CSV table of C-alpha atoms in Angstrom, one decimal:
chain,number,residue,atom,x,y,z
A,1128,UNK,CA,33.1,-0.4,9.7
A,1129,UNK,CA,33.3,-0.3,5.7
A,1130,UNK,CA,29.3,-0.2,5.4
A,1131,UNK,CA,28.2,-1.6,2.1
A,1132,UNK,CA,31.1,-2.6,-0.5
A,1133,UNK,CA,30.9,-3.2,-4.2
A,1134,UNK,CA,33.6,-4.3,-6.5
A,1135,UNK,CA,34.3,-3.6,-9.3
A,1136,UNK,CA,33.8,-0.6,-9.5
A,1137,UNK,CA,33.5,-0.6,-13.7
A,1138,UNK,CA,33.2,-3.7,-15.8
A,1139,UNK,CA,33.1,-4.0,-19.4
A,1140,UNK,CA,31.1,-6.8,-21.2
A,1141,UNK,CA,30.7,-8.4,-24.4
A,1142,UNK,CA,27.3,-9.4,-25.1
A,1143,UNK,CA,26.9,-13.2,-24.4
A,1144,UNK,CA,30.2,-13.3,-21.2
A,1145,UNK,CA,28.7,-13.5,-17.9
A,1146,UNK,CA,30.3,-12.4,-14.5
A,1147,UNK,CA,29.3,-11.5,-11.3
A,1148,UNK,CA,28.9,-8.5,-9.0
A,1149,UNK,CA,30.1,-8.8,-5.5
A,1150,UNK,CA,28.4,-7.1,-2.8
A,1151,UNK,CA,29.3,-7.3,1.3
A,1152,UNK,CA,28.1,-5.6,4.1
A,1153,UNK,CA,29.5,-5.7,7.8
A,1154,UNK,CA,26.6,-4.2,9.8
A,1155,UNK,CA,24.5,-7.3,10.4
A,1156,UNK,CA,21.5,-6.4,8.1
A,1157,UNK,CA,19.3,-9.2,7.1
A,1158,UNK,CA,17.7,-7.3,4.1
A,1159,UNK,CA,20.1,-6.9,1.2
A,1160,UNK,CA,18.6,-5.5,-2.2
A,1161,UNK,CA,19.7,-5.0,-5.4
A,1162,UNK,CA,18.6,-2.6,-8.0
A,1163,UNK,CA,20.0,-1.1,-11.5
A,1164,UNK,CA,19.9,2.9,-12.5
A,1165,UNK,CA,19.1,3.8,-15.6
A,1166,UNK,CA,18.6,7.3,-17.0
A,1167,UNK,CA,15.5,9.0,-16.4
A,1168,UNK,CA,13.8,5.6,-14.2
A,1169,UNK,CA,15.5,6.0,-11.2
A,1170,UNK,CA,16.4,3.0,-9.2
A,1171,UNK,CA,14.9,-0.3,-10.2
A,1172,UNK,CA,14.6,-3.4,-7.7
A,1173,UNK,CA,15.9,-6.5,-9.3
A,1174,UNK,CA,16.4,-9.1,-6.3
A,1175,UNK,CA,16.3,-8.9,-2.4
A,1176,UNK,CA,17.2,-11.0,0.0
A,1177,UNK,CA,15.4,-10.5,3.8
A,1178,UNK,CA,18.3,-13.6,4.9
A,1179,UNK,CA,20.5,-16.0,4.4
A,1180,UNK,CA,19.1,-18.7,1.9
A,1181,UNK,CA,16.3,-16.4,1.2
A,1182,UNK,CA,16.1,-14.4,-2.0
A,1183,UNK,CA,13.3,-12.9,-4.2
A,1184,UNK,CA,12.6,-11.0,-7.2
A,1185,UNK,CA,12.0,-8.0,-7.5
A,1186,UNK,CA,11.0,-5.6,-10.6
A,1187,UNK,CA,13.5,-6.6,-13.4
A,1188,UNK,CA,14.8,-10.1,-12.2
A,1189,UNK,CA,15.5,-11.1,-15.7
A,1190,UNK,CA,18.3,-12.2,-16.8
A,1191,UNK,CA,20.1,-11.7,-12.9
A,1192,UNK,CA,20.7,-14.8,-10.4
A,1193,UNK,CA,21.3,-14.3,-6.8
A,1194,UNK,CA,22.1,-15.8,-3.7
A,1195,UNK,CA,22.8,-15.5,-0.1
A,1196,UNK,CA,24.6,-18.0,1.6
A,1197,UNK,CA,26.0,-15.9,4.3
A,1198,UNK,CA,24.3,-12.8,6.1
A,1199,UNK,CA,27.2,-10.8,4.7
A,1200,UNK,CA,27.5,-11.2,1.0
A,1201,UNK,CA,24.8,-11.2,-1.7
A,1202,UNK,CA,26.5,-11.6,-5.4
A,1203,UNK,CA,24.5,-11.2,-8.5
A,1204,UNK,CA,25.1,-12.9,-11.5
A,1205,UNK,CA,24.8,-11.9,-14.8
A,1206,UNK,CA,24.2,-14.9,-17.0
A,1207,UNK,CA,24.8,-13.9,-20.3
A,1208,UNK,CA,25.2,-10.2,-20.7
A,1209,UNK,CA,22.9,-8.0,-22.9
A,1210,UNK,CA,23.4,-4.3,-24.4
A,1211,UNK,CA,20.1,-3.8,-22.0
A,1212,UNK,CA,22.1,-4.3,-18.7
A,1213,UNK,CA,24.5,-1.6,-19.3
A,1214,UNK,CA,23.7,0.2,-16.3
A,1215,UNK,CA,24.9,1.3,-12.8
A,1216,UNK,CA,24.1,-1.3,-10.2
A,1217,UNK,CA,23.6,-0.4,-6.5
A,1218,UNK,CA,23.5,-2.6,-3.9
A,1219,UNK,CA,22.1,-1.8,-0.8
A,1220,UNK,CA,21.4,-3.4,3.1
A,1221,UNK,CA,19.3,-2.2,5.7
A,1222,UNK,CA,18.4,-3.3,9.2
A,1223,UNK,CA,14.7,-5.1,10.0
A,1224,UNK,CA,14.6,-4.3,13.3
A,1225,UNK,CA,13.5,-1.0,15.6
A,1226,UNK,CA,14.4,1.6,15.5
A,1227,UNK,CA,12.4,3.2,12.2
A,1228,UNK,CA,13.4,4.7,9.7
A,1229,UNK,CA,14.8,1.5,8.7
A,1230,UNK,CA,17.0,3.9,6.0
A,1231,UNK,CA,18.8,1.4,3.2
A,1232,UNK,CA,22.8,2.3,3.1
A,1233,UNK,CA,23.7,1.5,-0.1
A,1234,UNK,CA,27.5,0.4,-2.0
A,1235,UNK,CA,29.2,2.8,-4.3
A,1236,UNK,CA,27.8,1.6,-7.2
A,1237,UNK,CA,29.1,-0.5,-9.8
A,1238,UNK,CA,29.0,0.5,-13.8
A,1239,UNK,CA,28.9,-2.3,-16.0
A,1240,UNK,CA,29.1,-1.8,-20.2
A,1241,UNK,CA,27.7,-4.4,-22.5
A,1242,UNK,CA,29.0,-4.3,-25.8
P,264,UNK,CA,0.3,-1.7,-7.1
P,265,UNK,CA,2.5,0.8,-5.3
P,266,UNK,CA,4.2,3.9,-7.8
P,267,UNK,CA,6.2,7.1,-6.6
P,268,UNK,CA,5.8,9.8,-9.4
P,269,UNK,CA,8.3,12.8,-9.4
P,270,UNK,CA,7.6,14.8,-12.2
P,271,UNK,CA,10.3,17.7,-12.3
P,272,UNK,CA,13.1,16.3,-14.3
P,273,UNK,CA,15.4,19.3,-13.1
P,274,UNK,CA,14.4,21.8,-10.9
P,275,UNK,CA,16.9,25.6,-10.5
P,276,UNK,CA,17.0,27.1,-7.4
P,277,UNK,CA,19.3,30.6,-6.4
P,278,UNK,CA,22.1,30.3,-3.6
P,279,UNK,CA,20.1,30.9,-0.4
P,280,UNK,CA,16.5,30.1,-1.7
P,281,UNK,CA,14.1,27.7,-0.8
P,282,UNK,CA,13.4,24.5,-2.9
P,283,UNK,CA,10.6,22.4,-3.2
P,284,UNK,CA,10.7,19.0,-4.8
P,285,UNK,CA,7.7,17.2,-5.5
P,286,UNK,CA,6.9,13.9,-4.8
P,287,UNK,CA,3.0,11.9,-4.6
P,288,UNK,CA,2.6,8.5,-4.5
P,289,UNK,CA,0.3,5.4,-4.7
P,290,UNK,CA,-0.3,2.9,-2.4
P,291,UNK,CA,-3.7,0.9,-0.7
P,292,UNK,CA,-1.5,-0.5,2.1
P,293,UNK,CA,-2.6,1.4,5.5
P,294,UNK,CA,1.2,1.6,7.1
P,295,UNK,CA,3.7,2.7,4.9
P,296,UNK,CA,7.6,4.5,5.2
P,297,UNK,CA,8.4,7.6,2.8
P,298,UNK,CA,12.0,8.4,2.0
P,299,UNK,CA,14.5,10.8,0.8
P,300,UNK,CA,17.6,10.2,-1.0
P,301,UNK,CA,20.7,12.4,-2.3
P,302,UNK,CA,22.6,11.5,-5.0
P,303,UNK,CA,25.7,13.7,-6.2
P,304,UNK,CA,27.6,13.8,-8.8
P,305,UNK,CA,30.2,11.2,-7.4
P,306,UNK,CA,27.2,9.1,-7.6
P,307,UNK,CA,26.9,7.9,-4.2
P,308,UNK,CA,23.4,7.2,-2.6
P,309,UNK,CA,22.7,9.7,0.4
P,310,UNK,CA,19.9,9.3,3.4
P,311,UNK,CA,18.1,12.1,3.7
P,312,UNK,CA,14.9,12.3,5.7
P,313,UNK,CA,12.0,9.9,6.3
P,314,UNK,CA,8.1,10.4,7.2
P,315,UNK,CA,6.0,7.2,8.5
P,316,UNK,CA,2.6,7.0,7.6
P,317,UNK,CA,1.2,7.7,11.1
P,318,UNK,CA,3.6,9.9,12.1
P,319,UNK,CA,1.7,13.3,13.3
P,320,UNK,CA,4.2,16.0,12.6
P,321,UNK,CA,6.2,16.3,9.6
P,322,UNK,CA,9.6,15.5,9.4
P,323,UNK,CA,12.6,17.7,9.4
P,324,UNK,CA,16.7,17.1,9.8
P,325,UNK,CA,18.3,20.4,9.5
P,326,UNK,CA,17.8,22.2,5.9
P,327,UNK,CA,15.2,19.9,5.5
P,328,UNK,CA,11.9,19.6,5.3
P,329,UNK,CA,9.2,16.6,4.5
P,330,UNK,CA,5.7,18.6,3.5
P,331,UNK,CA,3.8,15.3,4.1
P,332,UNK,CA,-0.2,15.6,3.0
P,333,UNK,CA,-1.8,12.5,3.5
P,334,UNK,CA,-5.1,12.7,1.7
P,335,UNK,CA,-3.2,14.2,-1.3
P,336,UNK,CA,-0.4,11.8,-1.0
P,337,UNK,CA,2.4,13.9,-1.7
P,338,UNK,CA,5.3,14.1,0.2
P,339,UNK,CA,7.3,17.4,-0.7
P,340,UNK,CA,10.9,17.6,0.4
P,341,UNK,CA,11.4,21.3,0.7
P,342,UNK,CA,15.5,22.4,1.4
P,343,UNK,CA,15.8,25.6,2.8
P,344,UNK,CA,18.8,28.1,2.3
P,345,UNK,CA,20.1,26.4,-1.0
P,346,UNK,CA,23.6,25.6,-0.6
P,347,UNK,CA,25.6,25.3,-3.6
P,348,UNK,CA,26.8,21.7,-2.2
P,349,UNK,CA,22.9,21.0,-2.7
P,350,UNK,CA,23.2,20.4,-6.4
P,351,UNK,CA,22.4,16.8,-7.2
P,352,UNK,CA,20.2,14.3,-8.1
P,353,UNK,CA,17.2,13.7,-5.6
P,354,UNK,CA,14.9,10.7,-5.2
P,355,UNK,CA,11.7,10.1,-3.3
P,356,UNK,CA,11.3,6.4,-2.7
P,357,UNK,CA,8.6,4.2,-0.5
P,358,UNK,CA,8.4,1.1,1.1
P,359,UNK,CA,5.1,-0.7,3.0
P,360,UNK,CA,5.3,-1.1,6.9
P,361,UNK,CA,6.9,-4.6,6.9
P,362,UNK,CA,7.2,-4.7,3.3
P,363,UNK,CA,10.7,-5.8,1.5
P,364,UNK,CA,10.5,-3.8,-1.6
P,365,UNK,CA,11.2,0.1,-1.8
P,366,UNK,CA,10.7,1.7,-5.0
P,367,UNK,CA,12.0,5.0,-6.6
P,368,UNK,CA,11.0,7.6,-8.3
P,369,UNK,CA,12.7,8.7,-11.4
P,370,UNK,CA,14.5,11.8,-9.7
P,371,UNK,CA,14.5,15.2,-9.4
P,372,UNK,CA,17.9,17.0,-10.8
P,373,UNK,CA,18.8,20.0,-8.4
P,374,UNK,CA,20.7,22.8,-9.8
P,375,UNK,CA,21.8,25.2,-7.4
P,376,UNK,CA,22.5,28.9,-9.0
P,377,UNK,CA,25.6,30.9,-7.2
């Protein structure tokens, strides 16, 4: 049971090249979030998904795509990378069923440069 | 509009001491989930403690504590018997019963004094 993977680990960007994040979990969550951390603001939602085929955004969508085409992985796209979205990205999956507290696990984190 | 305010940026605590950590929060939905996270150095994101809205008694899991005062909204984490291993970032965070969206707070940094 890996829990919630994220690769790569560190990415460098220049401004304007896009990639995307990979993200996978193996517990059978439905809800899969993910958020950026920035000094001093904590975590910050930018999409979830509560299923396959179902995303949303959520705080600071701009600038990120997602999708979910499978319960297990939930990529997010950068489109065309910005010196803002330097950052650490977390990704994180949590169960919608009983029993509370419905705790998120999340990846290892993923630290992205834009230059 | 919900919002988790933690307003000690670092907080020093002696080996063996009790720490408090403040956390309130704003919310108008009835049925709501209040977390704890740990984050360490090595940047990994560590489940902590949780306190339901309803819930009579405050949490605790070992060292710690969840001072939950409903009519103040706050929800204190309070570690007892510092541990040097206790030195890291912490974050309250909140999420409405049924609700998809947690949000954070901005963190509280622990240092733990030997």
């Amino acid at each position: 049971n890996a829990g919630v993977t994220q690769t790569p680990k560190f990415q460098v960007l220049k401004t304007g090249q896009s990639m995307t994040l990979q993200c996978a979990q193996d517990m059978n969550h439905e809800y899969m979030s993910w958020y950026r951390q920035d000094p001093g603001m904590g975590l910050r939602l930018i999409h979830y998904s509560v299923g396959a085929g179902i995303t949303d955004q959520g705080e600071v969508p701009n600038g990120y795509n997602v999708s979910r085409s499978t319960t297990e992985d939930f990529p997010l796209r950068l489109l065309s990378a910005a010196p803002s979205q330097t950052s650490v990205y977390f990704c994180a999956s949590r169960s919608e069923g009983p029993p509370a507290p419905y705790e998120q696990y999340f990846g290892p984190g993923t630290r992205l440069t834009v230059t | 509009a919900q919002k988790i305010t933690q307003t000690q940026p670092g907080m020093f605590v002696q080996e063996k001491e009790a720490v408090t950590l403040d956390c309130t929060y704003d919310t108008s939905d009835p049925s709501y989930g209040l977390f704890w996270y740990k984050q360490p150095s090595s940047g990994e994101m560590i489940f902590l403690i949780y306190q339901g809205s309803y819930d009579q008694q405050n949490a605790t899991e070992g060292r710690y504590s969840l001072n939950f005062q409903k009519a103040r909204k706050s929800a204190n984490l309070v570690i007892s018997a510092s541990q040097l291993g206790d030195s890291a970032m912490y974050f309250c965070a909140m999420r409405a019963s049924g609700g998809f969206k947690t949000i954070f707070g901005a963190g509280t940094r622990l240092f733990v004094k030997a």
